XYZ file of C-alpha atoms in Angstrom:
592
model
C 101.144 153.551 74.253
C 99.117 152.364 71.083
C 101.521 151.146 68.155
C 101.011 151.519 64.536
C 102.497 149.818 61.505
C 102.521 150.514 57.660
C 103.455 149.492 54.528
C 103.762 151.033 50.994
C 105.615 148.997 48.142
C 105.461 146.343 46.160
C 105.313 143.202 48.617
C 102.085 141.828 50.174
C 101.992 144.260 53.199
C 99.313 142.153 55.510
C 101.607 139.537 56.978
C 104.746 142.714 57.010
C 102.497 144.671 58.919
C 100.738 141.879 61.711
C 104.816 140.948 62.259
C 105.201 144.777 62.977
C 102.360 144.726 65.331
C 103.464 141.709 67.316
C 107.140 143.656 67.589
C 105.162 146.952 69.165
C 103.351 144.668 71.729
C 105.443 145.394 74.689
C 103.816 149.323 74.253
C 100.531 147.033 75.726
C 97.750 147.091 74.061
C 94.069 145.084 74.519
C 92.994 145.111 70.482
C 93.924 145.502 67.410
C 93.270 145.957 63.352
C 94.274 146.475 59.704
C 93.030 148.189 56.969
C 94.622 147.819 53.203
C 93.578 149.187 49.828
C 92.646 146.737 47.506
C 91.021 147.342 43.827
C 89.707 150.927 45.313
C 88.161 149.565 47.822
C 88.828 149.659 51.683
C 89.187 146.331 53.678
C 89.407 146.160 57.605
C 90.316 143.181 59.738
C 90.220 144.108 63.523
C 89.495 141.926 66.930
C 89.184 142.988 70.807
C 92.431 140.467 71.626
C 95.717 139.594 70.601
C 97.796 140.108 67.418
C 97.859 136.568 66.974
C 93.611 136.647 66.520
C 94.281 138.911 64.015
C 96.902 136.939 62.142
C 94.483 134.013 61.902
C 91.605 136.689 60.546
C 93.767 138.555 57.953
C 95.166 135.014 56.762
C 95.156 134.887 52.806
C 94.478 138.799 52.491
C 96.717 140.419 49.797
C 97.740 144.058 49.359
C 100.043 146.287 48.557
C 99.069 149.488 50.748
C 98.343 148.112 54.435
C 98.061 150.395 57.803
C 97.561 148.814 61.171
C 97.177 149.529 64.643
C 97.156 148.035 68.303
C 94.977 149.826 70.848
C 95.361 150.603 74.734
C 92.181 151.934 75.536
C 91.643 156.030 76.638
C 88.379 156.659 75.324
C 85.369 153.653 74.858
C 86.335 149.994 76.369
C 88.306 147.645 74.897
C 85.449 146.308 72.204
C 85.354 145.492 68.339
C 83.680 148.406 67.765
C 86.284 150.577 69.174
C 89.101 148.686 67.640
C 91.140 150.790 65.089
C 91.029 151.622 62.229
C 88.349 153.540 61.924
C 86.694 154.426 58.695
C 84.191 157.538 58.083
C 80.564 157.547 57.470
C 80.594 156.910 53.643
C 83.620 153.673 53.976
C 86.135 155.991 51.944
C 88.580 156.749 54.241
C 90.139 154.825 57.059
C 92.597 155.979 60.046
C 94.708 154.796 62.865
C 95.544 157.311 65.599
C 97.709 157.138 68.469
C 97.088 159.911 71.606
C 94.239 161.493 72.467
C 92.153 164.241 70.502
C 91.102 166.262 73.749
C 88.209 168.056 71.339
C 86.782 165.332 69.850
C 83.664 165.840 71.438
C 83.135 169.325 70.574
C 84.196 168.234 66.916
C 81.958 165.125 67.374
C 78.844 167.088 68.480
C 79.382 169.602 65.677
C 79.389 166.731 62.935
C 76.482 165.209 64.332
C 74.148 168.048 64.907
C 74.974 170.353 62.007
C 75.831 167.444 59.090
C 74.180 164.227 60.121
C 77.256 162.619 60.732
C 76.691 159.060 62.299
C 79.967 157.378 64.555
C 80.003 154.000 64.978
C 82.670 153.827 67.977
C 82.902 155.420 70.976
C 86.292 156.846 70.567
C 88.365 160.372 70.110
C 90.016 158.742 66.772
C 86.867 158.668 64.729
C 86.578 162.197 64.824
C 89.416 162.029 62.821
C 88.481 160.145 59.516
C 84.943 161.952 59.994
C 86.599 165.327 59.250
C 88.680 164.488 56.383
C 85.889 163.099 55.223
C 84.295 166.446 55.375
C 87.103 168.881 54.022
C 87.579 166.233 51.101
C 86.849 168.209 48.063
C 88.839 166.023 45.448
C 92.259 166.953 46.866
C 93.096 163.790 49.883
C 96.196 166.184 51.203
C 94.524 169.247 51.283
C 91.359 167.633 53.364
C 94.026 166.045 56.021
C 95.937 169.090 56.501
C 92.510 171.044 57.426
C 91.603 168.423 59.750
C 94.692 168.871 61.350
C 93.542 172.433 61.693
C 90.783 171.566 63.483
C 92.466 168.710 66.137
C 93.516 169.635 69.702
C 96.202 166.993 71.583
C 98.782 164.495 70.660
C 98.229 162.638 67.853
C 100.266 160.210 65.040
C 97.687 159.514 62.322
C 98.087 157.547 59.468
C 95.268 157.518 57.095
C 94.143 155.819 53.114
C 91.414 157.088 50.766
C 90.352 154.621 48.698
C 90.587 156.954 45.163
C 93.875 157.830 46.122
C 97.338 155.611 45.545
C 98.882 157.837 48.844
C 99.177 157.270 52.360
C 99.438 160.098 54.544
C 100.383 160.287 57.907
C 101.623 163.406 60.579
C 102.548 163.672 63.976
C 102.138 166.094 66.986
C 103.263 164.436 70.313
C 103.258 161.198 69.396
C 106.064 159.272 67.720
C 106.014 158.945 64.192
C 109.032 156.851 62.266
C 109.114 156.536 58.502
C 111.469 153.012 56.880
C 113.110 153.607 53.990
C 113.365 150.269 51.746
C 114.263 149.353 48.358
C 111.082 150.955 46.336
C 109.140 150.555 50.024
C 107.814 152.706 52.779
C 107.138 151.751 56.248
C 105.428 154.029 59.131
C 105.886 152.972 62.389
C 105.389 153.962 66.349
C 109.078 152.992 65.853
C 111.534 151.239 64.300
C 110.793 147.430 65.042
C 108.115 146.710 63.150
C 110.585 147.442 59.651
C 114.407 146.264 61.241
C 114.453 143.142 59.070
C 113.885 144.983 55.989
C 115.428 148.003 56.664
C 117.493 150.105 59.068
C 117.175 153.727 57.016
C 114.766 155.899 58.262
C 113.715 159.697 59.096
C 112.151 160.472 62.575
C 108.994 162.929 61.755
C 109.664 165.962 63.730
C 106.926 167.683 65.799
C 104.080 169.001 63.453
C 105.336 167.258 60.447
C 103.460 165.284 58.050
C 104.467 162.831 55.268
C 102.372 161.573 51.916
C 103.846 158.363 50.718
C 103.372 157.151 47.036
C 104.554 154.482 44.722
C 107.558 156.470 44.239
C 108.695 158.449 46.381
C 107.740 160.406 49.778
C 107.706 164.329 50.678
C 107.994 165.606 54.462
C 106.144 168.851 54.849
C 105.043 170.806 57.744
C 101.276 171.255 58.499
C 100.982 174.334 56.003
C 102.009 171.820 52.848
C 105.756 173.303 52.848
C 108.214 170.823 51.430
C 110.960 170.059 54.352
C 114.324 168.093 53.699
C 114.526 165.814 55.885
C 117.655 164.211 57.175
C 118.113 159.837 56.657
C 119.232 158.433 60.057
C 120.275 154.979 60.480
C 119.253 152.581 63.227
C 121.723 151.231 65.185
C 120.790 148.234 66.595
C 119.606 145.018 64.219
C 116.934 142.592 64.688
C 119.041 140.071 66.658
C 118.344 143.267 69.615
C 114.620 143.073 69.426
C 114.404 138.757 69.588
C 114.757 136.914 73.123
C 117.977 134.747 72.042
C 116.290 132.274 74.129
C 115.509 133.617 77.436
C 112.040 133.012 78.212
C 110.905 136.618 78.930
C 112.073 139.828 77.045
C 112.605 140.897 80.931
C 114.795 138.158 82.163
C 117.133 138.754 79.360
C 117.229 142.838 79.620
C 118.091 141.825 83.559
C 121.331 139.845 82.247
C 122.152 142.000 79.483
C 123.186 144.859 82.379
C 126.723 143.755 82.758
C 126.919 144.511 78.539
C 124.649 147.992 78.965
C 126.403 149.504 82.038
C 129.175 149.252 80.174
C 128.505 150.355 76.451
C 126.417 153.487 78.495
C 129.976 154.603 80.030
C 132.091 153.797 76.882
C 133.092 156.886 75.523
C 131.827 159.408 78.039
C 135.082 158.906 81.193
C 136.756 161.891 79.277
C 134.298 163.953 78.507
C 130.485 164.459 78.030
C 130.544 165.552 74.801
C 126.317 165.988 74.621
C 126.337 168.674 77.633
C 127.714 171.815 76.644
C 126.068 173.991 79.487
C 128.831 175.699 81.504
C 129.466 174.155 85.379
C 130.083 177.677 86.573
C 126.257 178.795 85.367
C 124.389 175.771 87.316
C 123.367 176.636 90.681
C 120.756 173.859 90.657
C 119.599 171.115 89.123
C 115.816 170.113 88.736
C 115.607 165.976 87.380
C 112.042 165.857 86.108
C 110.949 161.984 85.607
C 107.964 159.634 85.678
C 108.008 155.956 87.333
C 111.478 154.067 87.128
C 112.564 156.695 85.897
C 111.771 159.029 89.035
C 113.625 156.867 91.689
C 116.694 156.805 89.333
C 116.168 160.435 89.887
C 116.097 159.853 93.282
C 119.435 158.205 93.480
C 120.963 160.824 91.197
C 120.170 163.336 94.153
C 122.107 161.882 96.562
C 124.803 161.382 94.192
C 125.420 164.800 92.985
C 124.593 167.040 96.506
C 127.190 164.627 98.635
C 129.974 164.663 95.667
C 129.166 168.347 94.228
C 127.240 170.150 96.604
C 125.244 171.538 94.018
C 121.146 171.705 95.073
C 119.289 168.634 93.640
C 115.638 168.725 93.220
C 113.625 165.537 92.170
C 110.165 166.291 90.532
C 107.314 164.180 89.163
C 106.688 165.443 85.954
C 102.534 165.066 85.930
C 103.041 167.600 88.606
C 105.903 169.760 87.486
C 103.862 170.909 85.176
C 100.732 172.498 86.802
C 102.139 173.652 89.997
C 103.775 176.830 88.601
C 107.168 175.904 89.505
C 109.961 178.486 90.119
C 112.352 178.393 87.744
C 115.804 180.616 87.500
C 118.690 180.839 84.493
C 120.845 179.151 86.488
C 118.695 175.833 86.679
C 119.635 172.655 84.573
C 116.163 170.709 84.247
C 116.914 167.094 83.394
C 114.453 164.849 81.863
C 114.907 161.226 82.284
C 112.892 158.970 79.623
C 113.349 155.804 78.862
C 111.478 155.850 75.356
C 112.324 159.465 74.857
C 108.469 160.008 74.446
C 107.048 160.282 77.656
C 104.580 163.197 77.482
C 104.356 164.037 80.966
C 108.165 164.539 81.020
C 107.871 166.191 77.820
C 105.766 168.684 78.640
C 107.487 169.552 81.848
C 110.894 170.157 79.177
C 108.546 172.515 76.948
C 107.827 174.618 79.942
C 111.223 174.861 81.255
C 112.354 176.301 78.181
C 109.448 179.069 77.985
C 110.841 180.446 80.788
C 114.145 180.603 79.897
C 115.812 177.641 81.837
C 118.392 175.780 81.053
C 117.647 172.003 79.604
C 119.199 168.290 78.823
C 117.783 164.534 78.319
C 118.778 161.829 79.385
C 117.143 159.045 77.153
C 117.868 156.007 75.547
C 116.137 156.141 72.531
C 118.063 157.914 69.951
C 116.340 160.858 67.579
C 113.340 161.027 70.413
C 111.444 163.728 71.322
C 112.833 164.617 74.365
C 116.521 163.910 72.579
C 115.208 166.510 70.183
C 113.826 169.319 72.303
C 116.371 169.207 74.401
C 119.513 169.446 71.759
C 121.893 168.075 74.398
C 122.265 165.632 77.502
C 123.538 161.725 76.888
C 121.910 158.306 75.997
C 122.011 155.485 77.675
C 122.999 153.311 74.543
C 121.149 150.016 76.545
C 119.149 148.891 73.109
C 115.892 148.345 72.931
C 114.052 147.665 76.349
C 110.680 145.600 75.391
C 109.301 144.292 78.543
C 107.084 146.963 79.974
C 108.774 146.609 83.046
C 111.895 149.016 82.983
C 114.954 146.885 84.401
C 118.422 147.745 82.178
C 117.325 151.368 81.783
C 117.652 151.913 85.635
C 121.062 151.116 85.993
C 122.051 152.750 82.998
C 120.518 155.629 84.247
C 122.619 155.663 87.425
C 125.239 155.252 85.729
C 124.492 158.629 83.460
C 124.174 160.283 86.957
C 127.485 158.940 87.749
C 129.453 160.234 84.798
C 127.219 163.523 85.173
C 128.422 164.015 88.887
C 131.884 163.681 87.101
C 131.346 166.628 85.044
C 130.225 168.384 87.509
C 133.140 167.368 89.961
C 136.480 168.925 89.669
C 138.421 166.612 91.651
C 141.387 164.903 90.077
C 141.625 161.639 93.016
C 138.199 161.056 92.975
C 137.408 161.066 89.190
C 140.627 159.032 88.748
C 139.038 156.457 91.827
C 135.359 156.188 90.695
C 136.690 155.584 86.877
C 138.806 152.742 87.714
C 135.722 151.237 89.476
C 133.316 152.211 87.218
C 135.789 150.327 84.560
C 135.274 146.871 86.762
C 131.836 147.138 87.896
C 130.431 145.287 84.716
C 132.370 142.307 85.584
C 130.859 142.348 89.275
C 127.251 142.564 87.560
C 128.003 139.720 85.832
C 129.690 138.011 88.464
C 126.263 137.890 90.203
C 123.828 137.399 87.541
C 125.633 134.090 87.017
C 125.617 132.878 90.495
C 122.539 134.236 91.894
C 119.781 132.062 93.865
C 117.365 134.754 93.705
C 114.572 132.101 92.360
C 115.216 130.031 94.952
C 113.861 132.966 97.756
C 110.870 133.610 95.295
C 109.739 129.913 95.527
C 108.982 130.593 99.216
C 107.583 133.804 99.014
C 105.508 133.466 95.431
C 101.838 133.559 98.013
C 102.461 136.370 99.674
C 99.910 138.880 99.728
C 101.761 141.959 100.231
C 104.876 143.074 100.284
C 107.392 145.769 102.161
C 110.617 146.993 100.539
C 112.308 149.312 103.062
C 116.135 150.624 102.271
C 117.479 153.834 103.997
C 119.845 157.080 102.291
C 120.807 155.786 98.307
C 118.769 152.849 98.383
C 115.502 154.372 99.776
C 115.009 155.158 96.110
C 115.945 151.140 95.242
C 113.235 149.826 97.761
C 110.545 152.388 96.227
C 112.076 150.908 92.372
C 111.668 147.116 93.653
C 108.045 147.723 95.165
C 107.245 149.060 91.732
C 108.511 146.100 89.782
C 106.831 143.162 91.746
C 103.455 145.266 91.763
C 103.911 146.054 88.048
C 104.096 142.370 86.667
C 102.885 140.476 89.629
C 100.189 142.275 90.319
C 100.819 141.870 94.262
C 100.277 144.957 96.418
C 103.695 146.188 97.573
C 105.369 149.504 98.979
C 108.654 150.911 99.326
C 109.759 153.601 102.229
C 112.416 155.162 103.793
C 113.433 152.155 106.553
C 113.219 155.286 109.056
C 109.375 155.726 108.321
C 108.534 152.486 109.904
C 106.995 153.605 112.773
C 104.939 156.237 111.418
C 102.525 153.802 109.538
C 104.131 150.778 107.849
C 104.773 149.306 110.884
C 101.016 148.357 111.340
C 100.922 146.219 108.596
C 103.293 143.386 110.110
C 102.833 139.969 110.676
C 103.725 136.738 110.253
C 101.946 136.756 106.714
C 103.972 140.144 105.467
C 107.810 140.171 103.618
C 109.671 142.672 104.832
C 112.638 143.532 102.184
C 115.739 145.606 103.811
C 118.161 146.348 101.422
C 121.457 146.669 103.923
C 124.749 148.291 103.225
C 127.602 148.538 105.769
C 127.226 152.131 106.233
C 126.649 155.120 109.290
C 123.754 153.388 109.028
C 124.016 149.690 109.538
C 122.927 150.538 112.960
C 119.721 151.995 111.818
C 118.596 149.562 109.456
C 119.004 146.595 112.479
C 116.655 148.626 114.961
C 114.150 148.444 112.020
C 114.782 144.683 111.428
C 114.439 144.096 115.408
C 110.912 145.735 115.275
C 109.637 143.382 112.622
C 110.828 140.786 113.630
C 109.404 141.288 117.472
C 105.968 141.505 115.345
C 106.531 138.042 113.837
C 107.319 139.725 109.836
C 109.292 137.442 107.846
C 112.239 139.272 106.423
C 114.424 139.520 103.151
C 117.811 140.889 103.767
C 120.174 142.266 100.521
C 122.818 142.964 101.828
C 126.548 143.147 100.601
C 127.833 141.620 104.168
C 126.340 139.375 106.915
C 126.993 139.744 110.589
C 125.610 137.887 113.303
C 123.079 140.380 113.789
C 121.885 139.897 109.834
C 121.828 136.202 110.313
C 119.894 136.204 113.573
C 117.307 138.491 111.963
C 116.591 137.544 108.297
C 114.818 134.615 107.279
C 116.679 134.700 103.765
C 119.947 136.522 102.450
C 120.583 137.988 99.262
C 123.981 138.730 99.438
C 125.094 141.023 96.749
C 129.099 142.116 95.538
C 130.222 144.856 97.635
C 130.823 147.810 95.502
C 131.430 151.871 96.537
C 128.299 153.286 97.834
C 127.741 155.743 94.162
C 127.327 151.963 92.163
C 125.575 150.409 95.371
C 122.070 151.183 93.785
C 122.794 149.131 90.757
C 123.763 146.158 92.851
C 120.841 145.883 95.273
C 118.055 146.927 92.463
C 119.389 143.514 90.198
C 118.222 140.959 93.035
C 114.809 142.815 93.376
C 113.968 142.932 89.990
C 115.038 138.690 89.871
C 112.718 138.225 92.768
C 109.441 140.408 91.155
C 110.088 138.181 88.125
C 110.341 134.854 89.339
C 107.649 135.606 91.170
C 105.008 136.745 88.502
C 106.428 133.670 86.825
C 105.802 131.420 89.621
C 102.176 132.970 89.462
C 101.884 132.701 85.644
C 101.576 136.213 85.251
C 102.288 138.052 81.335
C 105.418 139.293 82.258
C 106.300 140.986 79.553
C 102.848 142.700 79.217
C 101.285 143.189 82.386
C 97.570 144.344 82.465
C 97.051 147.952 82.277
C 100.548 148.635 81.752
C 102.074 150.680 78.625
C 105.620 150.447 77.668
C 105.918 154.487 76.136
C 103.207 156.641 78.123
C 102.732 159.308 75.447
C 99.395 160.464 76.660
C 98.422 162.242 79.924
């Protein structure tokens, strides 16, 4: 959610680190500060508002030892005050924390009443800088390691002492990245703050910590134990993180699917080489997912039961976890993550695995947490998705569910079919993204008021994905169900002034979807029709067609879900909305 960004070296590590901060925007964020050593002395720059505020305020600064932060607020409102970093009571130490410390007020009432501590903010984080200010005996390691004694939660801290040429930072739960440069250090939420100076780095494991110096660095774990630590390299470069002239980071992860269905399949038709569970031991699989990722989930279910007949359960992973869920040995449980970080998801992983069950990730961001707990699954390989607004990930994720349906399914004509398609389907993306008039059906509909996205069997899940979208960076009410549902509720939200979106495939049940269509439009509802064929019945119904390529019915969720996320675009563009960081909206959810 929050992002943080650090430097260590010999450079001038303000304007390295406000560049790193505008590059972890797209986690959202509503303020943001610095804080850099400078002749033993602690300086901090922070606004309620944009990076770019702070770029004007930290203009001229010099220093060589630099932490900053951008802040989605969980605990206080969005205010200066409350802006990171946070220093303790006697200006020596300063912090930025990412996650929440769930006993911070415990700690904070404990510091207050017993030792006078004042806080200045209303936050969890304080808490943080306020105890290593009272453990510090002399020794700046040995007082951060007992504060992390004391902290309940998820946290990535990164923290300065002004009498001491370290920086020290850890990590439970929340992503922590370390850049390895030419006599420099970077810390990061992840690696895009540091691509343009370097692509080395070492992914802090759960419950690690590391002290920077002039140098060198040393991972240890929370007890002070020296760890080796393995050098990873990054591979994507900074040309993956920059819009290459697309006006939105969104638009151009929309037309970069024809290159990311592809490089997510390349490699995998033979064999999944990151599941090594045996097909013979799964009796059922349980997908546990949050948002986009959820209805990809959703698809995946009807994928697998038609093709393998294996038992598909789709779970929400806020409430995997706390319903006591009944797990066997002969589960898989599948998390699907975007980031790799989501704690939700996470969490529901952790659990699994208590009990003995089975687990795999599918993620796209390499050396994640989930990648890590779960030791095997597949990544998407789609690069770096910035808008908050998932679009590329989706259809790589069907994709994944695709090839996973493969492994799963022993049958020689089939595999041998769906490959060859699979093989073309990139070209049919592609062949739509360049001819589409999607922007064209978003002029007229850019004042509606609400919206209905209605699709029935596999792309039930695609009308519950495009409500998402248009809400998510328009910011206009919409809702996706099951085209059969109509009548028990939707239906009494039709008129003249209400879009009705049916995604349509020529199917067993065309028939279906037209009786729905009828009964808006007998209530005056305008309606959208994608739809990968048009009959007379289609064109006497639907006030606008979005005809899409027709593809087999596995890829048909990839196909429909392009147009809709083109249409919630051009809309929130049409309404000058921040598309690329709508309100409220986090890219990595790594809190609860």
């Amino acid at each position: 959610m929050c992002g943080i960004a650090a430097y260590y070296g010999g450079k001038n590590g303000v304007p390295i680190v406000v560049e790193g901060l505008k590059r972890l925007e797209y986690r959202g964020y509503d303020s943001a500060g610095l804080a850099f050593l400078k002749e033993n002395n602690i300086e901090v720059v922070k606004t309620k508002g944009k990076v770019n505020e702070l770029k004007v305020l930290a203009e001229g600064k010099f220093s060589n030892v630099v932490i900053a932060h951008t802040r989605w607020a969980t605990h206080g409102e969005p205010s200066h005050v409350n802006s990171h970093p946070h220093k303790s009571m006697n200006g020596k130490i300063v912090i930025v924390h990412n996650g929440i410390i769930e006993n911070h007020s415990k700690l904070r009432k404990e510091l207050e009443e017993k030792y006078n501590y004042e806080f200045k903010s209303q936050t969890d984080s304080e808490v943080v800088a306020q105890l290593i200010q009272y453990f510090y005996q002399g020794d700046f390691e040995e007082a951060f390691r007992k504060m992390l004694t004391k902290i309940d939660g998820a946290f990535g801290i990164v923290a300065l002492h002004e009498d001491h040429d370290q920086m020290i930072c850890a990590r439970k739960g929340s992503p922590l990245v370390l850049g390895i440069g030419e006599n420099e250090y970077f810390v990061a939420s992840d690696p895009t703050p540091f691509l343009d100076h370097t692509k080395n780095v070492v992914y802090l494991d759960e419950k690690q910590m590391a002290i920077l110096s002039k140098d060198n660095y040393v991972v240890k774990d929370f007890k002070g134990f020296n760890l080796n630590v393995e050098i990873e390299t990054v591979p994507f470069g900074i040309e993956a993180i920059q819009k290459q002239g697309y006006e939105h980071f969104m638009l151009k992860e929309i037309f970069e699917q024809c290159d990311t269905i592809k490089d997510c399949f390349r490699g995998k038709i033979r064999n999944i080489d990151g599941i090594s569970v045996s097909k013979e031991d799964v009796k059922r699989i349980i997908f546990v997912a949050c948002g986009t990722s959820f209805y990809s989930a959703l698809v995946a279910k009807y994928i697998i039961e038609r093709k393998t007949h294996i038992p598909v359960v789709v779970e929400q992973a806020s409430e995997f976890r706390y319903r006591q869920p009944m797990l066997y040995s002969t589960d898989l449980v599948i998390a699907i993550s975007q980031s790799g970080e989501t704690a939700d998801t996470l969490e529901a992983i952790r659990l699994s695995k208590k009990v003995g069950t089975k687990v795999a990730g599918i993620v796209n961001v390499t050396g994640s947490s989930i990648a890590k707990e779960c030791g095997q699954g597949m990544y998407l390989h789609a690069g770096p998705e910035i808008g908050v607004a998932s679009t590329k990930a989706f259809s790589s994720q069907i994709v994944s569910f695709i090839l996973l349906n493969l492994f799963f399914n022993q049958s020689p004509y089939y595999r041998s079919e769906i490959i060859d398609d699979l093989k073309k389907l990139p070209d049919v993306v592609k062949g739509f993204l360049d001819r589409n008039y999607v922007d064209k059906v978003a002029e007229k509909y850019k004042d509606a008021k609400f919206f209905l996205f209605m699709g029935r069997d596999i792309n039930f899940p695609v009308a519950m994905e495009g409500a998402l979208k248009l809400k998510e960076i328009s910011y206009i009410p919409a809702e996706g169900y099951p085209a059969g549902e109509m009548k028990h509720g939707p239906i009494a939200l039709i008129d003249e002034n209400v879009p009705s979106i049916f995604i349509v495939r020529k199917d067993e049940v065309f028939p279906k979807v037209i009786s729905n269509m009828e009964e808006v439009k007998s209530r005056k509802g305008k309606i959208i029709c994608v739809c990968d064929d048009v009959n007379e019945d289609i064109e006497r119904l639907a006030d606008d067609i979005i005809l899409v390529p027709k593809v087999r019915w596995e890829f048909s969720p990839i196909v429909n879900v392009i147009p809709l996320q083109l249409l919630a675009y051009h809309i929130a563009n049409l309404n000058g909305r921040e598309i690329d960081q709508p309100r409220n909206l986090a890219k990595s959810v790594t809190v609860e």
